[in-house]
Amino acid sequence: MKAAFRLNTCLLAVALATAVQAQAKTLVACTEASPETFDPAVHSSRYTADAADEPLYNRLVEFKPGTTELQPSLAERWDISPDGLQYTFYLRKGVKFHSTSYFKPTRELTADDVIWSFERQIDPKHPWHELASKGFPFSDSMEMSKIIDHIEKVDDHTVRFVLQHEESPFLADLAMGFTSILSAEYADQLLKSGKTDDLGFKPVGTGPFVFERYSRDSQVRYKANSNYWDGAPAVDLVQAITLDSSVRLQRLKRGECQISLTPKPSDVPALKKDPNLKVLSVEELTIGFNALNVTHKPLSDVRVRQAIAMATDQEGTIKALYGEGAAKPVWGPYPPAMLGYNTDIKPWPYDLEKARQLLAEAGYPNGLELTYMSSTGSGPSGNTLRVAQLFQGDMAKIGIKVNIRQYEWGEFVRRGKQGEHDILSMSWVSDNADPDNFLSPNLTCSAAKNGENRARWCNAEFDSLVEQARRTSNLDKRAELYRKAQEIFHNEIPWIPTSQPVRNVVTRSNVSGFVMSPLGKNDFSTVRLD
C-alpha cells in the first residue's frame, strides 16, 4: 500500500507540474507611452498600434514577420482583376472573435465584419461614421472613400472591393492597422445599448491576445487567445507603460519586465556586454523630422523656413544623440531605401551667415520667437528633451528664441492635430513600405484638413504628383513622379528631416521568438520565455 501510495503521489506531482508548465507564462514588456484608444481606425500612433492593432486584431493581409513581404491573414487568398479595379478576398473559415465579460459572439468571422470595418470609415451615411468625432486619420488622409467605389458581399466568406481607379499601393494599404477587422455583431450590440464609446476601450478582435484591463499611464493586460486561428501564444501579456528609457532598463535588469523598448543609443554598447540581456537591432523604415507650421505667420514665409533649415546642425545633432553608426542623416520626406528617393537633391547647407541674411530679408533682422512642441516619451533618441534642447541651441545662433513645450503622448497628439505649435518634433515609421504611406497621410492637402499633416502645408502640384503615382503600377513611372514631388518638398521645406535612426530593443536572455520589424511593429505573440 505504501509503495502504491508513493507511486500515486509521484504521478500526481508530475501531473500538477505538467499542468503548471502548460499554463501560459506572463510576458511583461516595458513600453513607451499610453495608447490613445483601442480602436485601430481612429489613431495614427505607433504606441497605440503596439497596444491595439498588433495584439488584438488582424487584417485581411499582413506582413511576414521581420519583412515587408505580404502574406495571407484573415484572407486565405485573393484575386486581382486584370484592370486592377477588383480585389476579391476569400476569408479563412472558423475564425473566432474574442469572448469577454462584455461580449459573447454568436458567430464566426464573415464578410459582414469586413464590410462594416471599412464602410464606417468611408461612408458618411454609415451609422458609426459620425461617431468618430476626430475622424479616421489614415482613411481620411489617404482619401479611401475616393479609392473604394463599393464593397460587395459575394457570400459569407468572400468579399470583393471594387475601386474607382487603379491604386498601386492598395494591397499593401490593407495590411495597415487602420484596416483591422472588427466585429459587426459587437458594434450592433453597442449601438443598440447606447455604449458606442466602449468600442475604443472594451475592444473585441480576432487577434492573438484578448483584452483584460487598462490602467492609464500604468499598464495594459491581455490573456493569450486560446482560440486563436493561428495558434495560441505561449504567453499572457502585460504592457508596462514606462516613459523614461533609463527606468525601463532598470526594470528590465531587475527582471520586472522581459522586453524593454527603445533604449538610449549611448546605453547600447554596455547592454551588449551584459550576459543576462540581448540587444536586437533593425534599420527601420523611419525618419525623424521637425514639422514647420506654415499657417503661422513667421513660418508662412519660405525664407524663414530656409533659414531654420540652414541653421540646423544635422550632423552635430546626430553625433550628440546617437554616437557613431546608430543613425543616418536624411533630407527627403521618407527613407532612402524606398522607391523613388531623389539622390540628386542635396541637403540645405549648414550656413549661419546665410540663415541670418534670409531672416533679415523676411523682415526679422533682430530674430523672432517660436514654440517647439515634443512629447515626453523617449522617442528613437531615448531623450526627446535633449533633442529639443539641441534644436534650441542651434536656433539661438541666428537669433531665434525657441520655447520648448513638452506634453504626454495623448495631449501631444491632440495639440499637434489642432495646430497649436510653430514647430513640432516627431518621427514616422512606414506602415506598408510604400512611399505613399509617408506622403499621403503626412503632407497632402487632405491630411492638412484633418490635422495629420502637422505642417499644415498644402501644395496642389505636390498633391497631383502623389495622386498620379498612386494610380500607376509602373514602378519606373512611380519613381519619377516621387522624385519630382520631392523637389517641391525640398524647395518648400514644410519639414526639416533630422535622421534615420537604428531601432534597438533589449530583452532578457530567456526571451526567444521576438522578431523586429523594419515597419516598427512590436508583435509579442511569437515570444516564448525559456
PDB file of N, CA, C and O in Angstrom, residues 306-372:
ATOM      1  N   GLN A 306      13.687  78.333 -44.753  1.00  0.00           N
ATOM      2  CA  GLN A 306      15.025  78.078 -45.275  1.00  0.00           C
ATOM      3  C   GLN A 306      16.089  78.434 -44.248  1.00  0.00           C
ATOM      4  O   GLN A 306      17.071  77.710 -44.074  1.00  0.00           O
ATOM      5  N   ALA A 307      15.899  79.552 -43.562  1.00  0.00           N
ATOM      6  CA  ALA A 307      16.865  79.973 -42.543  1.00  0.00           C
ATOM      7  C   ALA A 307      16.971  78.926 -41.433  1.00  0.00           C
ATOM      8  O   ALA A 307      18.074  78.593 -40.975  1.00  0.00           O
ATOM      9  N   ILE A 308      15.824  78.393 -41.007  1.00  0.00           N
ATOM     10  CA  ILE A 308      15.828  77.371 -39.958  1.00  0.00           C
ATOM     11  C   ILE A 308      16.561  76.123 -40.437  1.00  0.00           C
ATOM     12  O   ILE A 308      17.354  75.522 -39.698  1.00  0.00           O
ATOM     13  N   ALA A 309      16.315  75.747 -41.703  1.00  0.00           N
ATOM     14  CA  ALA A 309      16.997  74.581 -42.256  1.00  0.00           C
ATOM     15  C   ALA A 309      18.511  74.785 -42.285  1.00  0.00           C
ATOM     16  O   ALA A 309      19.292  73.875 -41.953  1.00  0.00           O
ATOM     17  N   MET A 310      18.957  75.980 -42.658  1.00  0.00           N
ATOM     18  CA  MET A 310      20.385  76.245 -42.799  1.00  0.00           C
ATOM     19  C   MET A 310      21.075  76.462 -41.454  1.00  0.00           C
ATOM     20  O   MET A 310      22.303  76.438 -41.366  1.00  0.00           O
ATOM     21  N   ALA A 311      20.292  76.645 -40.406  1.00  0.00           N
ATOM     22  CA  ALA A 311      20.865  76.789 -39.067  1.00  0.00           C
ATOM     23  C   ALA A 311      20.801  75.492 -38.261  1.00  0.00           C
ATOM     24  O   ALA A 311      21.279  75.441 -37.126  1.00  0.00           O
ATOM     25  N   THR A 312      20.216  74.460 -38.835  1.00  0.00           N
ATOM     26  CA  THR A 312      20.103  73.174 -38.153  1.00  0.00           C
ATOM     27  C   THR A 312      21.360  72.350 -38.396  1.00  0.00           C
ATOM     28  O   THR A 312      21.662  71.971 -39.531  1.00  0.00           O
ATOM     29  N   ASP A 313      22.076  72.074 -37.342  1.00  0.00           N
ATOM     30  CA  ASP A 313      23.312  71.291 -37.425  1.00  0.00           C
ATOM     31  C   ASP A 313      22.949  69.807 -37.344  1.00  0.00           C
ATOM     32  O   ASP A 313      23.009  69.192 -36.273  1.00  0.00           O
ATOM     33  N   GLN A 314      22.564  69.248 -38.483  1.00  0.00           N
ATOM     34  CA  GLN A 314      22.089  67.868 -38.501  1.00  0.00           C
ATOM     35  C   GLN A 314      23.169  66.884 -38.060  1.00  0.00           C
ATOM     36  O   GLN A 314      22.922  66.000 -37.230  1.00  0.00           O
ATOM     37  N   GLU A 315      24.363  67.031 -38.615  1.00  0.00           N
ATOM     38  CA  GLU A 315      25.431  66.091 -38.274  1.00  0.00           C
ATOM     39  C   GLU A 315      25.804  66.191 -36.795  1.00  0.00           C
ATOM     40  O   GLU A 315      26.030  65.178 -36.132  1.00  0.00           O
ATOM     41  N   GLY A 316      25.881  67.430 -36.281  1.00  0.00           N
ATOM     42  CA  GLY A 316      26.202  67.601 -34.863  1.00  0.00           C
ATOM     43  C   GLY A 316      25.145  67.011 -33.954  1.00  0.00           C
ATOM     44  O   GLY A 316      25.462  66.402 -32.919  1.00  0.00           O
ATOM     45  N   THR A 317      23.881  67.178 -34.333  1.00  0.00           N
ATOM     46  CA  THR A 317      22.787  66.639 -33.534  1.00  0.00           C
ATOM     47  C   THR A 317      22.821  65.119 -33.523  1.00  0.00           C
ATOM     48  O   THR A 317      22.657  64.484 -32.467  1.00  0.00           O
ATOM     49  N   ILE A 318      23.032  64.508 -34.679  1.00  0.00           N
ATOM     50  CA  ILE A 318      23.093  63.049 -34.763  1.00  0.00           C
ATOM     51  C   ILE A 318      24.226  62.512 -33.900  1.00  0.00           C
ATOM     52  O   ILE A 318      24.067  61.531 -33.164  1.00  0.00           O
ATOM     53  N   LYS A 319      25.384  63.155 -33.969  1.00  0.00           N
ATOM     54  CA  LYS A 319      26.527  62.701 -33.185  1.00  0.00           C
ATOM     55  C   LYS A 319      26.245  62.819 -31.698  1.00  0.00           C
ATOM     56  O   LYS A 319      26.567  61.921 -30.904  1.00  0.00           O
ATOM     57  N   ALA A 320      25.610  63.930 -31.279  1.00  0.00           N
ATOM     58  CA  ALA A 320      25.317  64.143 -29.858  1.00  0.00           C
ATOM     59  C   ALA A 320      24.289  63.147 -29.332  1.00  0.00           C
ATOM     60  O   ALA A 320      24.374  62.704 -28.179  1.00  0.00           O
ATOM     61  N   LEU A 321      23.324  62.785 -30.172  1.00  0.00           N
ATOM     62  CA  LEU A 321      22.231  61.922 -29.719  1.00  0.00           C
ATOM     63  C   LEU A 321      22.530  60.442 -29.867  1.00  0.00           C
ATOM     64  O   LEU A 321      22.145  59.625 -29.032  1.00  0.00           O
ATOM     65  N   TYR A 322      23.212  60.083 -30.946  1.00  0.00           N
ATOM     66  CA  TYR A 322      23.324  58.669 -31.297  1.00  0.00           C
ATOM     67  C   TYR A 322      24.747  58.118 -31.274  1.00  0.00           C
ATOM     68  O   TYR A 322      24.928  56.902 -31.278  1.00  0.00           O
ATOM     69  N   GLY A 323      25.757  58.991 -31.311  1.00  0.00           N
ATOM     70  CA  GLY A 323      27.105  58.483 -31.428  1.00  0.00           C
ATOM     71  C   GLY A 323      27.367  57.996 -32.839  1.00  0.00           C
ATOM     72  O   GLY A 323      26.742  58.452 -33.801  1.00  0.00           O
ATOM     73  N   GLU A 324      28.274  57.054 -32.967  1.00  0.00           N
ATOM     74  CA  GLU A 324      28.670  56.567 -34.288  1.00  0.00           C
ATOM     75  C   GLU A 324      27.811  55.400 -34.753  1.00  0.00           C
ATOM     76  O   GLU A 324      27.614  54.435 -34.016  1.00  0.00           O
ATOM     77  N   GLY A 325      27.298  55.505 -35.974  1.00  0.00           N
ATOM     78  CA  GLY A 325      26.652  54.367 -36.626  1.00  0.00           C
ATOM     79  C   GLY A 325      25.241  54.038 -36.204  1.00  0.00           C
ATOM     80  O   GLY A 325      24.664  53.075 -36.695  1.00  0.00           O
ATOM     81  N   ALA A 326      24.647  54.830 -35.293  1.00  0.00           N
ATOM     82  CA  ALA A 326      23.307  54.498 -34.807  1.00  0.00           C
ATOM     83  C   ALA A 326      22.209  55.294 -35.507  1.00  0.00           C
ATOM     84  O   ALA A 326      21.037  55.104 -35.213  1.00  0.00           O
ATOM     85  N   ALA A 327      22.587  56.196 -36.411  1.00  0.00           N
ATOM     86  CA  ALA A 327      21.599  56.976 -37.163  1.00  0.00           C
ATOM     87  C   ALA A 327      22.276  57.549 -38.400  1.00  0.00           C
ATOM     88  O   ALA A 327      23.491  57.772 -38.423  1.00  0.00           O
ATOM     89  N   LYS A 328      21.450  57.776 -39.431  1.00  0.00           N
ATOM     90  CA  LYS A 328      21.953  58.349 -40.683  1.00  0.00           C
ATOM     91  C   LYS A 328      21.274  59.691 -40.932  1.00  0.00           C
ATOM     92  O   LYS A 328      20.094  59.872 -40.593  1.00  0.00           O
ATOM     93  N   PRO A 329      21.977  60.640 -41.564  1.00  0.00           N
ATOM     94  CA  PRO A 329      21.317  61.881 -41.958  1.00  0.00           C
ATOM     95  C   PRO A 329      20.386  61.638 -43.141  1.00  0.00           C
ATOM     96  O   PRO A 329      20.658  60.782 -43.989  1.00  0.00           O
ATOM     97  N   VAL A 330      19.266  62.340 -43.188  1.00  0.00           N
ATOM     98  CA  VAL A 330      18.324  62.261 -44.311  1.00  0.00           C
ATOM     99  C   VAL A 330      17.875  63.677 -44.662  1.00  0.00           C
ATOM    100  O   VAL A 330      17.943  64.579 -43.836  1.00  0.00           O
ATOM    101  N   TRP A 331      17.433  63.879 -45.879  1.00  0.00           N
ATOM    102  CA  TRP A 331      16.908  65.188 -46.260  1.00  0.00           C
ATOM    103  C   TRP A 331      15.670  65.090 -47.144  1.00  0.00           C
ATOM    104  O   TRP A 331      15.140  66.079 -47.603  1.00  0.00           O
ATOM    105  N   GLY A 332      15.175  63.876 -47.351  1.00  0.00           N
ATOM    106  CA  GLY A 332      13.912  63.697 -48.062  1.00  0.00           C
ATOM    107  C   GLY A 332      12.800  63.366 -47.086  1.00  0.00           C
ATOM    108  O   GLY A 332      13.029  63.179 -45.888  1.00  0.00           O
ATOM    109  N   PRO A 333      11.569  63.256 -47.583  1.00  0.00           N
ATOM    110  CA  PRO A 333      10.420  63.000 -46.709  1.00  0.00           C
ATOM    111  C   PRO A 333      10.201  61.534 -46.363  1.00  0.00           C
ATOM    112  O   PRO A 333       9.237  61.202 -45.674  1.00  0.00           O
ATOM    113  N   TYR A 334      11.066  60.642 -46.858  1.00  0.00           N
ATOM    114  CA  TYR A 334      10.992  59.233 -46.469  1.00  0.00           C
ATOM    115  C   TYR A 334      12.377  58.610 -46.593  1.00  0.00           C
ATOM    116  O   TYR A 334      13.292  59.214 -47.170  1.00  0.00           O
ATOM    117  N   PRO A 335      12.593  57.405 -46.057  1.00  0.00           N
ATOM    118  CA  PRO A 335      13.929  56.819 -46.011  1.00  0.00           C
ATOM    119  C   PRO A 335      14.514  56.549 -47.402  1.00  0.00           C
ATOM    120  O   PRO A 335      13.784  56.211 -48.344  1.00  0.00           O
ATOM    121  N   PRO A 336      15.836  56.658 -47.537  1.00  0.00           N
ATOM    122  CA  PRO A 336      16.491  56.498 -48.838  1.00  0.00           C
ATOM    123  C   PRO A 336      16.315  55.132 -49.483  1.00  0.00           C
ATOM    124  O   PRO A 336      16.445  55.018 -50.707  1.00  0.00           O
ATOM    125  N   ALA A 337      16.034  54.098 -48.706  1.00  0.00           N
ATOM    126  CA  ALA A 337      15.915  52.752 -49.277  1.00  0.00           C
ATOM    127  C   ALA A 337      14.614  52.547 -50.043  1.00  0.00           C
ATOM    128  O   ALA A 337      14.463  51.537 -50.739  1.00  0.00           O
ATOM    129  N   MET A 338      13.692  53.490 -49.958  1.00  0.00           N
ATOM    130  CA  MET A 338      12.378  53.291 -50.557  1.00  0.00           C
ATOM    131  C   MET A 338      12.312  53.816 -51.986  1.00  0.00           C
ATOM    132  O   MET A 338      13.142  54.616 -52.419  1.00  0.00           O
ATOM    133  N   LEU A 339      11.310  53.356 -52.716  1.00  0.00           N
ATOM    134  CA  LEU A 339      11.139  53.640 -54.138  1.00  0.00           C
ATOM    135  C   LEU A 339      11.174  55.137 -54.443  1.00  0.00           C
ATOM    136  O   LEU A 339      10.472  55.927 -53.815  1.00  0.00           O
ATOM    137  N   GLY A 340      12.011  55.532 -55.398  1.00  0.00           N
ATOM    138  CA  GLY A 340      11.983  56.891 -55.924  1.00  0.00           C
ATOM    139  C   GLY A 340      12.682  57.931 -55.082  1.00  0.00           C
ATOM    140  O   GLY A 340      12.545  59.135 -55.357  1.00  0.00           O
ATOM    141  N   TYR A 341      13.445  57.524 -54.083  1.00  0.00           N
ATOM    142  CA  TYR A 341      14.152  58.525 -53.273  1.00  0.00           C
ATOM    143  C   TYR A 341      15.088  59.318 -54.178  1.00  0.00           C
ATOM    144  O   TYR A 341      15.873  58.751 -54.934  1.00  0.00           O
ATOM    145  N   ASN A 342      15.017  60.627 -54.095  1.00  0.00           N
ATOM    146  CA  ASN A 342      15.752  61.501 -55.026  1.00  0.00           C
ATOM    147  C   ASN A 342      17.156  61.783 -54.501  1.00  0.00           C
ATOM    148  O   ASN A 342      17.355  62.660 -53.659  1.00  0.00           O
ATOM    149  N   THR A 343      18.115  61.033 -54.994  1.00  0.00           N
ATOM    150  CA  THR A 343      19.505  61.194 -54.549  1.00  0.00           C
ATOM    151  C   THR A 343      20.182  62.415 -55.161  1.00  0.00           C
ATOM    152  O   THR A 343      21.291  62.780 -54.747  1.00  0.00           O
ATOM    153  N   ASP A 344      19.528  63.051 -56.146  1.00  0.00           N
ATOM    154  CA  ASP A 344      20.108  64.257 -56.754  1.00  0.00           C
ATOM    155  C   ASP A 344      19.916  65.491 -55.869  1.00  0.00           C
ATOM    156  O   ASP A 344      20.618  66.487 -56.021  1.00  0.00           O
ATOM    157  N   ILE A 345      18.959  65.413 -54.955  1.00  0.00           N
ATOM    158  CA  ILE A 345      18.705  66.538 -54.057  1.00  0.00           C
ATOM    159  C   ILE A 345      19.751  66.527 -52.947  1.00  0.00           C
ATOM    160  O   ILE A 345      20.008  65.505 -52.316  1.00  0.00           O
ATOM    161  N   LYS A 346      20.340  67.666 -52.708  1.00  0.00           N
ATOM    162  CA  LYS A 346      21.346  67.789 -51.665  1.00  0.00           C
ATOM    163  C   LYS A 346      20.745  68.531 -50.469  1.00  0.00           C
ATOM    164  O   LYS A 346      19.857  69.365 -50.611  1.00  0.00           O
ATOM    165  N   PRO A 347      21.241  68.247 -49.276  1.00  0.00           N
ATOM    166  CA  PRO A 347      20.683  68.911 -48.089  1.00  0.00           C
ATOM    167  C   PRO A 347      20.980  70.404 -48.091  1.00  0.00           C
ATOM    168  O   PRO A 347      21.940  70.862 -48.720  1.00  0.00           O
ATOM    169  N   TRP A 348      20.144  71.154 -47.404  1.00  0.00           N
ATOM    170  CA  TRP A 348      20.413  72.567 -47.232  1.00  0.00           C
ATOM    171  C   TRP A 348      21.734  72.715 -46.478  1.00  0.00           C
ATOM    172  O   TRP A 348      21.962  72.031 -45.478  1.00  0.00           O
ATOM    173  N   PRO A 349      22.636  73.563 -46.957  1.00  0.00           N
ATOM    174  CA  PRO A 349      23.950  73.681 -46.304  1.00  0.00           C
ATOM    175  C   PRO A 349      23.831  74.302 -44.916  1.00  0.00           C
ATOM    176  O   PRO A 349      22.932  75.109 -44.665  1.00  0.00           O
ATOM    177  N   TYR A 350      24.719  73.894 -44.053  1.00  0.00           N
ATOM    178  CA  TYR A 350      24.785  74.498 -42.717  1.00  0.00           C
ATOM    179  C   TYR A 350      25.529  75.819 -42.862  1.00  0.00           C
ATOM    180  O   TYR A 350      26.747  75.858 -43.012  1.00  0.00           O
ATOM    181  N   ASP A 351      24.778  76.933 -42.849  1.00  0.00           N
ATOM    182  CA  ASP A 351      25.355  78.247 -43.166  1.00  0.00           C
ATOM    183  C   ASP A 351      24.648  79.307 -42.315  1.00  0.00           C
ATOM    184  O   ASP A 351      23.590  79.830 -42.681  1.00  0.00           O
ATOM    185  N   LEU A 352      25.251  79.639 -41.171  1.00  0.00           N
ATOM    186  CA  LEU A 352      24.618  80.563 -40.238  1.00  0.00           C
ATOM    187  C   LEU A 352      24.529  81.979 -40.798  1.00  0.00           C
ATOM    188  O   LEU A 352      23.536  82.680 -40.584  1.00  0.00           O
ATOM    189  N   GLU A 353      25.539  82.389 -41.532  1.00  0.00           N
ATOM    190  CA  GLU A 353      25.531  83.745 -42.100  1.00  0.00           C
ATOM    191  C   GLU A 353      24.397  83.902 -43.101  1.00  0.00           C
ATOM    192  O   GLU A 353      23.657  84.893 -43.080  1.00  0.00           O
ATOM    193  N   LYS A 354      24.244  82.912 -43.988  1.00  0.00           N
ATOM    194  CA  LYS A 354      23.162  82.965 -44.969  1.00  0.00           C
ATOM    195  C   LYS A 354      21.797  82.892 -44.268  1.00  0.00           C
ATOM    196  O   LYS A 354      20.834  83.562 -44.677  1.00  0.00           O
ATOM    197  N   ALA A 355      21.707  82.105 -43.189  1.00  0.00           N
ATOM    198  CA  ALA A 355      20.445  81.984 -42.445  1.00  0.00           C
ATOM    199  C   ALA A 355      20.044  83.337 -41.851  1.00  0.00           C
ATOM    200  O   ALA A 355      18.878  83.737 -41.922  1.00  0.00           O
ATOM    201  N   ARG A 356      21.009  84.054 -41.267  1.00  0.00           N
ATOM    202  CA  ARG A 356      20.709  85.380 -40.706  1.00  0.00           C
ATOM    203  C   ARG A 356      20.268  86.345 -41.811  1.00  0.00           C
ATOM    204  O   ARG A 356      19.360  87.167 -41.611  1.00  0.00           O
ATOM    205  N   GLN A 357      20.905  86.234 -42.961  1.00  0.00           N
ATOM    206  CA  GLN A 357      20.562  87.091 -44.096  1.00  0.00           C
ATOM    207  C   GLN A 357      19.126  86.842 -44.543  1.00  0.00           C
ATOM    208  O   GLN A 357      18.371  87.783 -44.821  1.00  0.00           O
ATOM    209  N   LEU A 358      18.723  85.579 -44.606  1.00  0.00           N
ATOM    210  CA  LEU A 358      17.358  85.234 -45.012  1.00  0.00           C
ATOM    211  C   LEU A 358      16.334  85.767 -44.012  1.00  0.00           C
ATOM    212  O   LEU A 358      15.258  86.253 -44.398  1.00  0.00           O
ATOM    213  N   LEU A 359      16.652  85.673 -42.723  1.00  0.00           N
ATOM    214  CA  LEU A 359      15.741  86.217 -41.715  1.00  0.00           C
ATOM    215  C   LEU A 359      15.574  87.725 -41.881  1.00  0.00           C
ATOM    216  O   LEU A 359      14.458  88.250 -41.772  1.00  0.00           O
ATOM    217  N   ALA A 360      16.682  88.410 -42.163  1.00  0.00           N
ATOM    218  CA  ALA A 360      16.615  89.866 -42.355  1.00  0.00           C
ATOM    219  C   ALA A 360      15.770  90.214 -43.576  1.00  0.00           C
ATOM    220  O   ALA A 360      14.943  91.139 -43.544  1.00  0.00           O
ATOM    221  N   GLU A 361      15.944  89.449 -44.670  1.00  0.00           N
ATOM    222  CA  GLU A 361      15.161  89.680 -45.884  1.00  0.00           C
ATOM    223  C   GLU A 361      13.673  89.448 -45.633  1.00  0.00           C
ATOM    224  O   GLU A 361      12.816  90.098 -46.251  1.00  0.00           O
ATOM    225  N   ALA A 362      13.363  88.524 -44.732  1.00  0.00           N
ATOM    226  CA  ALA A 362      11.961  88.210 -44.430  1.00  0.00           C
ATOM    227  C   ALA A 362      11.355  89.204 -43.442  1.00  0.00           C
ATOM    228  O   ALA A 362      10.159  89.118 -43.134  1.00  0.00           O
ATOM    229  N   GLY A 363      12.175  90.145 -42.946  1.00  0.00           N
ATOM    230  CA  GLY A 363      11.656  91.155 -42.026  1.00  0.00           C
ATOM    231  C   GLY A 363      11.943  90.881 -40.570  1.00  0.00           C
ATOM    232  O   GLY A 363      11.319  91.483 -39.681  1.00  0.00           O
ATOM    233  N   TYR A 364      12.894  90.008 -40.297  1.00  0.00           N
ATOM    234  CA  TYR A 364      13.234  89.665 -38.919  1.00  0.00           C
ATOM    235  C   TYR A 364      14.738  89.836 -38.667  1.00  0.00           C
ATOM    236  O   TYR A 364      15.430  88.883 -38.297  1.00  0.00           O
ATOM    237  N   PRO A 365      15.263  91.044 -38.850  1.00  0.00           N
ATOM    238  CA  PRO A 365      16.704  91.253 -38.653  1.00  0.00           C
ATOM    239  C   PRO A 365      17.132  91.057 -37.203  1.00  0.00           C
ATOM    240  O   PRO A 365      18.310  90.771 -36.937  1.00  0.00           O
ATOM    241  N   ASN A 366      16.198  91.207 -36.280  1.00  0.00           N
ATOM    242  CA  ASN A 366      16.522  91.054 -34.859  1.00  0.00           C
ATOM    243  C   ASN A 366      16.052  89.706 -34.309  1.00  0.00           C
ATOM    244  O   ASN A 366      15.944  89.516 -33.099  1.00  0.00           O
ATOM    245  N   GLY A 367      15.757  88.776 -35.212  1.00  0.00           N
ATOM    246  CA  GLY A 367      15.324  87.453 -34.783  1.00  0.00           C
ATOM    247  C   GLY A 367      13.837  87.368 -34.533  1.00  0.00           C
ATOM    248  O   GLY A 367      13.072  88.308 -34.822  1.00  0.00           O
ATOM    249  N   LEU A 368      13.386  86.248 -33.981  1.00  0.00           N
ATOM    250  CA  LEU A 368      11.968  86.039 -33.697  1.00  0.00           C
ATOM    251  C   LEU A 368      11.841  84.978 -32.621  1.00  0.00           C
ATOM    252  O   LEU A 368      12.842  84.425 -32.146  1.00  0.00           O
ATOM    253  N   GLU A 369      10.606  84.674 -32.252  1.00  0.00           N
ATOM    254  CA  GLU A 369      10.346  83.718 -31.169  1.00  0.00           C
ATOM    255  C   GLU A 369       9.361  82.662 -31.651  1.00  0.00           C
ATOM    256  O   GLU A 369       8.354  82.974 -32.286  1.00  0.00           O
ATOM    257  N   LEU A 370       9.663  81.392 -31.370  1.00  0.00           N
ATOM    258  CA  LEU A 370       8.839  80.278 -31.825  1.00  0.00           C
ATOM    259  C   LEU A 370       8.627  79.272 -30.695  1.00  0.00           C
ATOM    260  O   LEU A 370       9.460  79.142 -29.802  1.00  0.00           O
ATOM    261  N   THR A 371       7.497  78.537 -30.766  1.00  0.00           N
ATOM    262  CA  THR A 371       7.263  77.440 -29.825  1.00  0.00           C
ATOM    263  C   THR A 371       7.605  76.117 -30.499  1.00  0.00           C
ATOM    264  O   THR A 371       7.342  75.912 -31.687  1.00  0.00           O
ATOM    265  N   TYR A 372       8.201  75.248 -29.730  1.00  0.00           N
ATOM    266  CA  TYR A 372       8.650  73.933 -30.214  1.00  0.00           C
ATOM    267  C   TYR A 372       7.983  72.880 -29.341  1.00  0.00           C
ATOM    268  O   TYR A 372       8.161  72.859 -28.127  1.00  0.00           O
TER     269      TYR A 372
END
